Coordinates of C-alpha atoms in Angstrom, one line a residue:
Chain A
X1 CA 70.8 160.1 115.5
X2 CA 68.3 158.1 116.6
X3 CA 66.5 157.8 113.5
X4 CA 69.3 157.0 111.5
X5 CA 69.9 154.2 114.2
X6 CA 66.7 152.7 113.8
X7 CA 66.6 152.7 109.9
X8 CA 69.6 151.0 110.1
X9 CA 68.9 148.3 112.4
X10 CA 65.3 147.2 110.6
X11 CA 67.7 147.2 107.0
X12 CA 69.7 145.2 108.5
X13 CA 67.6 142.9 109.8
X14 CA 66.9 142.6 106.3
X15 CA 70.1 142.7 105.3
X16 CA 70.7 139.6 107.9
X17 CA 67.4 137.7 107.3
X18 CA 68.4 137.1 103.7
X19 CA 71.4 134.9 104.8
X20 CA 69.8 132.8 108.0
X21 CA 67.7 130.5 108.0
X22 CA 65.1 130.7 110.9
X23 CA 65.2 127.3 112.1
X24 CA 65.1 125.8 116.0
X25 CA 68.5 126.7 117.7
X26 CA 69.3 122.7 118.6
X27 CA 70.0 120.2 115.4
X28 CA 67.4 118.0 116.0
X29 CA 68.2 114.7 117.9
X30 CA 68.4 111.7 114.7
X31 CA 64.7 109.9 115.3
X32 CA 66.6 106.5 114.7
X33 CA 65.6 102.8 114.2
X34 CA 69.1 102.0 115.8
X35 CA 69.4 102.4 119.8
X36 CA 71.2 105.8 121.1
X37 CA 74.6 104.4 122.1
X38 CA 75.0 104.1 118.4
X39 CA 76.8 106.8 117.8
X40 CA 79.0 107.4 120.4
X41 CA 80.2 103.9 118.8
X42 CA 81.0 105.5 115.9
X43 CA 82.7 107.9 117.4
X44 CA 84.5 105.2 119.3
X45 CA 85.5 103.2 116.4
X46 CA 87.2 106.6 115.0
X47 CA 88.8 107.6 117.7
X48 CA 90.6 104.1 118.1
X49 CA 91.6 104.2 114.8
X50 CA 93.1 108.0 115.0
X51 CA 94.8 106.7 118.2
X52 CA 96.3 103.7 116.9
X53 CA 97.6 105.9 114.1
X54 CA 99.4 108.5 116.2
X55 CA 100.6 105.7 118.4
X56 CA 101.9 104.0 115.0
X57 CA 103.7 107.6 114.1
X58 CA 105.3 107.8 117.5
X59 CA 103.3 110.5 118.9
X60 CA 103.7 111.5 122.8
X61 CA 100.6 111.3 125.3
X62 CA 99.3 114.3 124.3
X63 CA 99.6 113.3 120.6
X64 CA 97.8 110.6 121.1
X65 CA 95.1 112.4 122.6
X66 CA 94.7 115.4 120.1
X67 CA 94.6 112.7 117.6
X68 CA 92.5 110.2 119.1
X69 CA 90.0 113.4 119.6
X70 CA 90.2 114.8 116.2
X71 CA 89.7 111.5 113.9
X72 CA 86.7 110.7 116.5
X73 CA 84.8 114.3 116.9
X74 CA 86.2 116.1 114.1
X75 CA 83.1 115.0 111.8
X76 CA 80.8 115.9 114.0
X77 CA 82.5 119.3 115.3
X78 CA 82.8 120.1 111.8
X79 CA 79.0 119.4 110.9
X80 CA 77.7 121.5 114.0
X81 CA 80.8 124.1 113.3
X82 CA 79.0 124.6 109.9
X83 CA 75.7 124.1 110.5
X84 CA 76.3 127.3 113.2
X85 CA 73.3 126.1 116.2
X86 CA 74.7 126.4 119.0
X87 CA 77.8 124.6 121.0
X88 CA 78.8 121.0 119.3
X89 CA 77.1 118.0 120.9
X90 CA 80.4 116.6 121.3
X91 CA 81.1 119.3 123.8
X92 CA 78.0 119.6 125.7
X93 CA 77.5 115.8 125.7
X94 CA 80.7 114.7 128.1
X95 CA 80.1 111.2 127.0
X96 CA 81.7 112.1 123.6
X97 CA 85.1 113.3 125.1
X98 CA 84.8 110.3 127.9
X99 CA 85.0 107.9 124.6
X100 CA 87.6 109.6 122.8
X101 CA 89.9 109.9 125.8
X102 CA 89.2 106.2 126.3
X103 CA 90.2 105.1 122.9
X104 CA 93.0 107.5 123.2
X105 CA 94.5 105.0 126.4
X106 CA 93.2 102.2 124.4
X107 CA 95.2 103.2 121.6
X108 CA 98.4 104.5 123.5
X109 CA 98.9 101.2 125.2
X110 CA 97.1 98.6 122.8
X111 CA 98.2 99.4 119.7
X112 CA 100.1 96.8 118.1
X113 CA 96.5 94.6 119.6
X114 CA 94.4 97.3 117.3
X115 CA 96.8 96.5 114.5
X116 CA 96.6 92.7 114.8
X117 CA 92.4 93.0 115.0
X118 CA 92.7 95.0 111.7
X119 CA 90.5 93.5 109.7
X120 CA 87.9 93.7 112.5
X121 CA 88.5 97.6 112.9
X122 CA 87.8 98.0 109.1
X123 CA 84.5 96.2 109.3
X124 CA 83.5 98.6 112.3
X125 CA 84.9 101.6 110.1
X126 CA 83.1 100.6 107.6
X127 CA 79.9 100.9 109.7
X128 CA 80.6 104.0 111.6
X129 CA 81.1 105.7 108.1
X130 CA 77.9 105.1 106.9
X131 CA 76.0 105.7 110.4
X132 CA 78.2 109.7 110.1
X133 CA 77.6 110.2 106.9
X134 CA 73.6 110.1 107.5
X135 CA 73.8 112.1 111.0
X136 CA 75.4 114.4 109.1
X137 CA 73.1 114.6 106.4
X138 CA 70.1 114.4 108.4
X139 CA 71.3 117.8 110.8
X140 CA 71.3 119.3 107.5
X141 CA 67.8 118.2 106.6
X142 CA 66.4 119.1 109.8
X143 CA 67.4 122.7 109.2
X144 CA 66.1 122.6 106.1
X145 CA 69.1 122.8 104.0
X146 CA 68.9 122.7 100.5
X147 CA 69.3 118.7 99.8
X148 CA 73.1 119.4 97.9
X149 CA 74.2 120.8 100.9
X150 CA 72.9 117.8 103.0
X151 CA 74.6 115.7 100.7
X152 CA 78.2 117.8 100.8
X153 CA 77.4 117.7 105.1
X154 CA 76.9 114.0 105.3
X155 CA 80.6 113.7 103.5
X156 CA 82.0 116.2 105.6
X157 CA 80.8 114.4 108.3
X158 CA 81.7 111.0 107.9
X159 CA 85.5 112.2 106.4
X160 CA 86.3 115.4 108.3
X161 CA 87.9 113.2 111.1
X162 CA 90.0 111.4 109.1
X163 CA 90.8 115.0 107.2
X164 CA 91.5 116.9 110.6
X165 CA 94.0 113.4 111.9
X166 CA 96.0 114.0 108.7
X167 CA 96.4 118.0 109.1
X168 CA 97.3 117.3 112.6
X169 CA 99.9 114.9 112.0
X170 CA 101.1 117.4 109.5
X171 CA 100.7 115.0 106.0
X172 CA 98.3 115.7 103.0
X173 CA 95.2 114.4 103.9
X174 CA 95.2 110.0 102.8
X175 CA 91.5 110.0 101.5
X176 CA 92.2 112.8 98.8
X177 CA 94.7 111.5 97.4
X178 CA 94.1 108.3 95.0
X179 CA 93.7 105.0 96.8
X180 CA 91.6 103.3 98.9
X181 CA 87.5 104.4 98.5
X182 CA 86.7 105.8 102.0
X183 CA 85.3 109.3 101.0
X184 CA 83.3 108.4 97.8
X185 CA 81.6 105.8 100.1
X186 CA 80.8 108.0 102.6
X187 CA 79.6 110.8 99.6
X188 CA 77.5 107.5 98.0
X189 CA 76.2 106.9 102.1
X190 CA 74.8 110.8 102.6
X191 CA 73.7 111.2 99.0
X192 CA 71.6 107.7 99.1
X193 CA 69.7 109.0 102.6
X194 CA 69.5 112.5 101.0
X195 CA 67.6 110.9 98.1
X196 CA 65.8 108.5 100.2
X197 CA 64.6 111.0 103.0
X198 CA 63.9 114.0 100.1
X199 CA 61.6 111.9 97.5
X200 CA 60.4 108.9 99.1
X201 CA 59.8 110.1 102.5
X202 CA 60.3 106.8 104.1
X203 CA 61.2 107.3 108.3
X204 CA 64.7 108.5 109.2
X205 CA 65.5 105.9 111.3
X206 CA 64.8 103.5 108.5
X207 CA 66.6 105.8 106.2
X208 CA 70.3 105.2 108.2
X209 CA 70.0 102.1 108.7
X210 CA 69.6 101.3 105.1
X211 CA 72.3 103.8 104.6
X212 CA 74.9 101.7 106.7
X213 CA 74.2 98.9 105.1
X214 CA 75.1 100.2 101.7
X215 CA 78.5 102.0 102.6
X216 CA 79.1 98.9 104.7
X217 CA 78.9 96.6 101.6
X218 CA 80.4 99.4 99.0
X219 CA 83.5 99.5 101.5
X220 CA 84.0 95.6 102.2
X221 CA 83.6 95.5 98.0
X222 CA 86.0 97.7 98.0
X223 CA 88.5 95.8 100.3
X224 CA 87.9 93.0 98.7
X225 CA 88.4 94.0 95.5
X226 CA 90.9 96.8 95.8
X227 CA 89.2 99.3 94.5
X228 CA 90.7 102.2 94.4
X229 CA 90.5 105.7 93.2
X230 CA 91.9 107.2 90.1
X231 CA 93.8 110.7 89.6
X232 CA 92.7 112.8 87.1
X233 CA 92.4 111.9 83.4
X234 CA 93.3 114.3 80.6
X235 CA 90.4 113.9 77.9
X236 CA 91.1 117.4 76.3
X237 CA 93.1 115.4 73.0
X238 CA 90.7 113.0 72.8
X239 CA 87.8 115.0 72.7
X240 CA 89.4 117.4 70.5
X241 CA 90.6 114.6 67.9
X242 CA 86.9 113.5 68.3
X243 CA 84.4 116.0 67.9
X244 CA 85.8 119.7 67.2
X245 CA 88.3 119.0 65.0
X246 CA 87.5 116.7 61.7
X247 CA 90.3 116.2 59.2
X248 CA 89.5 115.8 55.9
X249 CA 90.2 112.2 54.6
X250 CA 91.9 112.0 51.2
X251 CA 88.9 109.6 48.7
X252 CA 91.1 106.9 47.3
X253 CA 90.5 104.4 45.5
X254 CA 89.5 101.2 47.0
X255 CA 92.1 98.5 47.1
X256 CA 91.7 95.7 45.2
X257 CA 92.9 92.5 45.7
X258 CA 95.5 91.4 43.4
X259 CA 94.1 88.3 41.8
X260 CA 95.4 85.0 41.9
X261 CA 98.1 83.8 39.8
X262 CA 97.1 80.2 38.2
X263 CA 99.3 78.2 39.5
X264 CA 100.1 76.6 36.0
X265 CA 100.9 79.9 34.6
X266 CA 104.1 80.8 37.2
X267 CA 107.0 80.9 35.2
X268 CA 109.6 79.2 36.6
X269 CA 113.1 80.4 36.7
X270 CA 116.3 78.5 36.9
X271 CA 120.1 78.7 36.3
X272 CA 121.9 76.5 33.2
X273 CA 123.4 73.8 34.8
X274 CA 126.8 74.7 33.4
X275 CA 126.5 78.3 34.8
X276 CA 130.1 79.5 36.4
X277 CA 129.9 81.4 39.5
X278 CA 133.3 82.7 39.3
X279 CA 133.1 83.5 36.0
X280 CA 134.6 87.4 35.4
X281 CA 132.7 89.3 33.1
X282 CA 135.0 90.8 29.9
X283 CA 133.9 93.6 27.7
X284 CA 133.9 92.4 24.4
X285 CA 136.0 94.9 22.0
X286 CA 133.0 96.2 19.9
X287 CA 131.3 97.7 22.7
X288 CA 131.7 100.8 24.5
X289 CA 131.8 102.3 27.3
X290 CA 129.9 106.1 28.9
X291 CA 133.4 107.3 29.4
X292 CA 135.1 106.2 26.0
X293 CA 134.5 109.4 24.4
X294 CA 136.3 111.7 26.7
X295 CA 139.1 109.4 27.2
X296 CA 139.4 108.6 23.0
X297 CA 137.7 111.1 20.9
X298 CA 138.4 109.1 18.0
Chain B
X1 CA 83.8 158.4 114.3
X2 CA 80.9 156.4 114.5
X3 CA 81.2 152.9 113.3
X4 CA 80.6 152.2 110.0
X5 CA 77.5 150.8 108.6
X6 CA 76.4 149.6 105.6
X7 CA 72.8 148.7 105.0
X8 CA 72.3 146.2 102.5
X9 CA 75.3 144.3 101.3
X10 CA 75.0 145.5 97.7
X11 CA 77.4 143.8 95.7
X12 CA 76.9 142.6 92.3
X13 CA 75.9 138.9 91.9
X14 CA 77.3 138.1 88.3
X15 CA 81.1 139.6 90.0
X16 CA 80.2 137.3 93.3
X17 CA 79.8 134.0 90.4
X18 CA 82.9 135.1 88.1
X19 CA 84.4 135.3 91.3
X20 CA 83.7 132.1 93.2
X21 CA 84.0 130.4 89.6
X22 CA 87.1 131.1 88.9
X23 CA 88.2 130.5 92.1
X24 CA 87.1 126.8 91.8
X25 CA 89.0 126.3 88.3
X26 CA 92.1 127.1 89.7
X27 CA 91.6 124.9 92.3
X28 CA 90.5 121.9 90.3
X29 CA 93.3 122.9 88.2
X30 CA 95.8 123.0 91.5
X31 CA 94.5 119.8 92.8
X32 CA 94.6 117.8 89.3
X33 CA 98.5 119.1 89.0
X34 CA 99.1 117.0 92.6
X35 CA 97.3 113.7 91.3
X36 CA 94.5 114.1 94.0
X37 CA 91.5 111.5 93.1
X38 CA 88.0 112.7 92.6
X39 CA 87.4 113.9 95.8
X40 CA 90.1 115.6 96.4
X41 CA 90.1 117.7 93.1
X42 CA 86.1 118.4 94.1
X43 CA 87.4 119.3 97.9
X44 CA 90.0 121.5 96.6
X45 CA 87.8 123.0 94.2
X46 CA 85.0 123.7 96.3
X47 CA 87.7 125.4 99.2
X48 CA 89.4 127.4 96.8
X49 CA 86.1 128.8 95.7
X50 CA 84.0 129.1 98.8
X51 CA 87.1 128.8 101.3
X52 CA 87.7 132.0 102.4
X53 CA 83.8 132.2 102.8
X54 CA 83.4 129.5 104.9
X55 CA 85.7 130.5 107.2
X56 CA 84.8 134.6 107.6
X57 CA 80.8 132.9 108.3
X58 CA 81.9 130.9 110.7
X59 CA 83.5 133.2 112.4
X60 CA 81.3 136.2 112.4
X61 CA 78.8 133.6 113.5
X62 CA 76.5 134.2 110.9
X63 CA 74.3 131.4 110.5
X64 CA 74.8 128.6 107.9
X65 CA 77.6 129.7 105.7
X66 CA 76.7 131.1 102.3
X67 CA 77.3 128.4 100.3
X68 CA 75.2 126.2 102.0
X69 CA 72.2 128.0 101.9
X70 CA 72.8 128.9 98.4
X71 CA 73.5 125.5 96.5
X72 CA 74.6 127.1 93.3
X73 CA 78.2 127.1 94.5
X74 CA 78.1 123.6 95.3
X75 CA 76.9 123.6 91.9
X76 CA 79.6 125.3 90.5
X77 CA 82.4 124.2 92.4
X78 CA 80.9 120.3 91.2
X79 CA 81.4 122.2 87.4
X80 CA 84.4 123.1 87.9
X81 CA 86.2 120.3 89.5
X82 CA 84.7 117.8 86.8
X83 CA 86.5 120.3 84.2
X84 CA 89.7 120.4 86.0
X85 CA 89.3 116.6 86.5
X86 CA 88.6 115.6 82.9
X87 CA 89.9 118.4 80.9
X88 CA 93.0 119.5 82.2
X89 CA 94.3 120.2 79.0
X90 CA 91.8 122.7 78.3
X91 CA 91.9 124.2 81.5
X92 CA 95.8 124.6 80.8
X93 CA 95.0 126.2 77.5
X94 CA 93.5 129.0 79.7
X95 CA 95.3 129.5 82.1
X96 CA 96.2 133.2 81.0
X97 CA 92.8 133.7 81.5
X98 CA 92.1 132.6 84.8
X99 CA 95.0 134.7 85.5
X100 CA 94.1 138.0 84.0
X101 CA 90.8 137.1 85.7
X102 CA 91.9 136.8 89.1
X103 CA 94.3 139.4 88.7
X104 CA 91.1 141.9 88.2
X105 CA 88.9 139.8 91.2
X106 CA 91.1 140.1 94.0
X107 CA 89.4 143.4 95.3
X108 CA 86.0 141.6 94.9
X109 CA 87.5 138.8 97.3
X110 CA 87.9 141.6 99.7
X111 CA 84.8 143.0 99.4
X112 CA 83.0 139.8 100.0
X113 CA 84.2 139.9 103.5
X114 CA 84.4 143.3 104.4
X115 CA 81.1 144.1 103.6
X116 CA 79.6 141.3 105.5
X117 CA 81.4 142.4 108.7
X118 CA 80.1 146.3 108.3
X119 CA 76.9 144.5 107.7
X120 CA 77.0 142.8 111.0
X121 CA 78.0 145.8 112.7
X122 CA 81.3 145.3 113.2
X123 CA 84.2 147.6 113.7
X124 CA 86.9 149.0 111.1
X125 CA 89.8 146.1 112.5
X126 CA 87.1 143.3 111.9
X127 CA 86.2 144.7 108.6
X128 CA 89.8 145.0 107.1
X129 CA 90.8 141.6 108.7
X130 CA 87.6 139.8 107.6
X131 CA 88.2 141.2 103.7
X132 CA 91.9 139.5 104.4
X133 CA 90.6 136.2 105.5
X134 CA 88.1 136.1 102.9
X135 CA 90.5 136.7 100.0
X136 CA 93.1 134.5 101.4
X137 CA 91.3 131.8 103.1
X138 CA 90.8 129.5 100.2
X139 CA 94.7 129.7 99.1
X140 CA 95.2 128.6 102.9
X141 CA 93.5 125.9 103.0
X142 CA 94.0 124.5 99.6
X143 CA 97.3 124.9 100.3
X144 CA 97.1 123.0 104.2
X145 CA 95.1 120.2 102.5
X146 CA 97.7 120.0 99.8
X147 CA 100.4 119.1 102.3
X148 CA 102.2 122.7 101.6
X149 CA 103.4 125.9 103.7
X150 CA 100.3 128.1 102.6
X151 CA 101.4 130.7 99.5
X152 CA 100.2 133.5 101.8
X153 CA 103.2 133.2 104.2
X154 CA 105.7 132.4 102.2
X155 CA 107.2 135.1 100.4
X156 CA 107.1 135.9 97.4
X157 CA 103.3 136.8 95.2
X158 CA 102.2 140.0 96.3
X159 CA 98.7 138.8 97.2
X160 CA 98.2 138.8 101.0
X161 CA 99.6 142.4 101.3
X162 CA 97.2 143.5 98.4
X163 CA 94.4 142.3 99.7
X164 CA 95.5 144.0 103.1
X165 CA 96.2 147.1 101.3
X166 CA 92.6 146.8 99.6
X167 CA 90.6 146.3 103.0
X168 CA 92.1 149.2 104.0
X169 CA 91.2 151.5 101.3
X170 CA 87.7 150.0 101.4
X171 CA 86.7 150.1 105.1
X172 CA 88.6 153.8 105.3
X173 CA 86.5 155.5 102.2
X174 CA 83.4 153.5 103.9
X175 CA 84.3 155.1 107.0
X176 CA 84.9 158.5 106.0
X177 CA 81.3 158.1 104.6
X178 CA 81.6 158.0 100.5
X179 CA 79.2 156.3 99.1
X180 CA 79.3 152.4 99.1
X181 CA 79.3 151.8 95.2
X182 CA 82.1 154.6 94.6
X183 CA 84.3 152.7 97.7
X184 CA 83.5 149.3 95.9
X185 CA 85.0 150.9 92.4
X186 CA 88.0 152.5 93.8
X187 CA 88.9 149.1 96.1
X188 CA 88.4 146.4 92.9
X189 CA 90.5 149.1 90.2
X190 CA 93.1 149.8 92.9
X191 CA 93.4 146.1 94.0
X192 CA 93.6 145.1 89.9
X193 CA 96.6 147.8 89.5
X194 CA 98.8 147.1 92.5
X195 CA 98.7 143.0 90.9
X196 CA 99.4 143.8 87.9
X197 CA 102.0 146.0 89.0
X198 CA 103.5 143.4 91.3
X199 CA 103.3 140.5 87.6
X200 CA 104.9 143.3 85.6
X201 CA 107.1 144.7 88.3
X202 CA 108.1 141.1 89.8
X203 CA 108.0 142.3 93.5
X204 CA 108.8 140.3 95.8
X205 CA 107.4 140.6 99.7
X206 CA 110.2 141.5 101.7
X207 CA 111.2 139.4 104.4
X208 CA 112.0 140.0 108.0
X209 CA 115.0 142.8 108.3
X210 CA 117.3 142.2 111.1
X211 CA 117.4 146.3 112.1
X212 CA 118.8 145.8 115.3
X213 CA 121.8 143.2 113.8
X214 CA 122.7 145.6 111.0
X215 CA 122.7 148.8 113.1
X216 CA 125.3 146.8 115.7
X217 CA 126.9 145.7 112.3
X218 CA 127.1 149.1 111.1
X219 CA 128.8 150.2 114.4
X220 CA 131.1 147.7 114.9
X221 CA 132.3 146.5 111.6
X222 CA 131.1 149.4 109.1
X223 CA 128.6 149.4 106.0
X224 CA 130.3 146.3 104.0
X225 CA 129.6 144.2 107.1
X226 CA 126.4 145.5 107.2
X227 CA 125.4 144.5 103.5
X228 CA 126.8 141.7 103.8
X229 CA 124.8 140.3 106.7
X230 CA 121.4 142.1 104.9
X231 CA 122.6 139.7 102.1
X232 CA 123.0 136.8 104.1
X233 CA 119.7 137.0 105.7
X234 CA 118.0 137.5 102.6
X235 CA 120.0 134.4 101.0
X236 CA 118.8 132.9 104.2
X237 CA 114.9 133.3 104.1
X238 CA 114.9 132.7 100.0
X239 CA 115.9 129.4 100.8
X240 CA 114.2 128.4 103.6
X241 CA 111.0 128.3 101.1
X242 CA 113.0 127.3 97.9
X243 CA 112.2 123.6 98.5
X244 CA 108.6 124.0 99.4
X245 CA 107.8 126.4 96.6
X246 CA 109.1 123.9 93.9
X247 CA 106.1 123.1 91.9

């Protein structure tokens, strides 16, 4: 028995070893340019926003809340959820829940003022996105994560608040359907640090901020110019009219132009001046008609 | 009974791909029917095929979920939503297909999970309920982000109750210590016949009986009464869903 124990522990170490990755068991801390209350402004700006959004939908307290909590630390619980090391920092950090409960009173009693600063609150979006989407993508880096799944991370990141508000409040999530550019701008945001961090190798730090500053402008572009996303597009016909399928054309003959009548040689053609409109037309004797013979045989 | 354990998880990779593959088509293909924008169509692919992964990692707590570490499903989810996004049409063209082939891959969904939780040493419940999660999670959450009650409550497909029926069969031969590729066999062709027997059959999973209503029924009114109320429940539940399910 205690043989076939031990094989079957080392296989499945084996068994296991093939799936982990043996990395630190804390996400490494984001070495950034930008100072450390950064991001619990990000999760700030979020968590207003969610609140302001339940308040909007007539939510109770505790709506409010849940809300408020989920659009703010629902990127992050969902990067450190997947990323598996250890307890979320928005759990063992109390700052994080401090914010979000804040915004959430912030929200409940001040939210036609939140609506009113609008355009300010999607200008601080607009940061926050880009500052999630390379924490996110970063935590995947520091594991040593292939660089597509730091890319899909960064997204999840920056977009899984606004994903877990709309499951809450029990509507299809907003940024996956087609309209305003939120979650392509924060996929541009992780893919541009991935790329950046991967195969140039410039500093982290230096990395996000040059990250926020692209989402930032890709999503004020976007406001200004309404960009929006597109549903899908059926190019099956086309392609198949194009390339697979190739109708034979009939050769004909080339047109050619008809050429130009002289203008001397058009014959012109006019009545008789004595011609009677109303003139009846009277079979002379001596000719005959189709039907004579029938009716006369002679 | 000891619990059981298998060693390596020894599952074919080229079934794992078909798998996962055709799991992201008919997302993409789900998600393009609703109008969702790019993202959406990649989310819903990429859920549909890793979905019930995802969640059966995260909660066996088994380090970075699979398709993570491996990028190749990113890879093909990213395949298959830009198919479903731009070629619809074609994707519709093949839709029997994707159907025959999911129809023959819903034991392999099962096996996924169940074999990872034997692998972690887990017991016979965990086993038969992660092979569950993992063939039904990605229809869940397709179905949550979609803004719909999920298909695997509703009633109607047998699906859910084959998969259930499958982890059985799988973690029980497992268990009564038959070897792991003749318990992988029996789970896939028994899976593949009781769907195709539930397309060709059109069953339809029953809905909650009212046995204590009918049996007062029964003794206070008779067997007409009875029916009649079985009827009405029935009538009842279909249409509870009847909006929802409109496609």
């Amino acid at each position: 028995m205690g043989s076939l124990l031990s094989t079957v522990d080392t296989s499945l170490t084996h068994a296991v070893s093939t799936t982990h990755v043996h990395m630190a068991t804390t996400i490494d801390v984001l070495p950034t340019a930008l100072p450390g209350w950064t991001q619990l402004a990000a999760v700030g700006v979020g968590a207003i926003s969610g609140a302001a959004f339940a308040a909007r939908r007539g939510f109770d307290v505790v709506g409010v809340l849940v809300l408020s909590v989920a659009t703010g630390l629902g990127g992050l619980l969902l990067r450190d959820t997947l990323l598996q090391r250890g307890t979320s920092i928005v759990i063992t950090d109390g700052r994080y829940l401090i914010i979000a409960a804040l915004a959430a009173v912030i929200g409940f009693f001040f939210a036609g003022l939140v609506d009113r600063l609008e355009p300010v609150v999607v200008v601080l979006d607009a940061l926050a996105l880009g500052f999630l989407a390379a924490a996110g993508a970063n935590a995947a880096l520091a594991i040593q994560l292939p660089p597509v799944a730091a890319v899909f991370i960064g997204a999840a990141t920056a977009a899984g608040g606004l994903v877990l508000r709309d499951l809450l409040a029990g509507i299809a999530p907003a940024i996956m359907r087609p309209g305003v550019l939120i979650a392509a701008a924060a996929f541009i945001g992780a893919l541009v640090f991935t790329l950046l961090v991967v195969y140039t190798g410039i500093p982290r730090g230096q990395a996000q901020v040059i990250v926020v500053v692209v989402v930032f402008a890709i999503r004020v572009l976007a406001v200004r110019l309404q960009w929006r996303t597109r549903p899908a597009r059926d190019l099956t016909d086309r392609i198949w009219d194009r390339w697979l399928v190739k109708p034979k054309k009939p050769v004909l003959p080339p047109i050619l132009e008809p050429e130009p009548i002289p203008p001397s040689s058009v014959s012109t053609f006019s009545l008789p001046p004595d011609w009677d409109d109303t003139a009846t037309f009277t079979r002379p004797p001596h000719w005959r008609s189709n039907d004579d013979d029938e009716r006369d045989p002679s | 009974m000891s619990t059981p354990v298998i060693d390596v998880i020894a599952f074919p990779a080229a079934i794992t791909i078909t798998t996962v593959t055709f799991g992201g088509l008919s997302g993409a293909l789900h998600a393009t029917k609703r109008g969702l924008d790019p993202i959406g169509v990649f989310t819903i692919s990429l859920l549909c095929a890793v979905g019930g992964g995802i969640i059966r990692d995260v909660l066996l707590q088994a380090g970075v979920p699979t398709f993570l570490v491996n990028p190749q499903y990113l890879g093909l989810a990213a395949v298959a939503a830009v198919i479903g996004f731009f070629l619809s049409g074609l994707v519709r063209l093949v839709v029997p297909l994707i159907t025959v082939v999911d129809t023959l891959l819903i034991g392999s969904w099962v096996l996924l999970g169940s074999e990872k939780a034997l692998a972690y040493h887990l017991g016979f419940s965990a086993a038969i309920l992660m092979g569950v999660i993992t063939a039904n999670g990605g229809g869940l959450v397709r179905d949550l982000l979609c803004g719909e009650v999920p298909s695997m409550v509703k009633p109607g497909e047998w699906y859910g109750l084959i998969a259930i029926i499958a982890a059985f069969i799988f973690v029980g031969m497992v268990g009564v210590g038959l070897p792991i590729g003749v318990a992988e066999i029996t789970t896939m062709v028994v899976a593949a016949a009781l769907r195709i027997a539930a397309i060709r059959g059109r069953w339809h999973t029953p809905t909650a009986y009212d046995l204590w209503g009918n049996l007062e029924a029964r003794m206070t009114a008779g067997v007409e009464e009875s029916l009649r109320k079985r009827d009405e429940t029935l009538r009842k539940n279909t249409q509870r869903f009847s909006d929802a399910s409109r496609d």
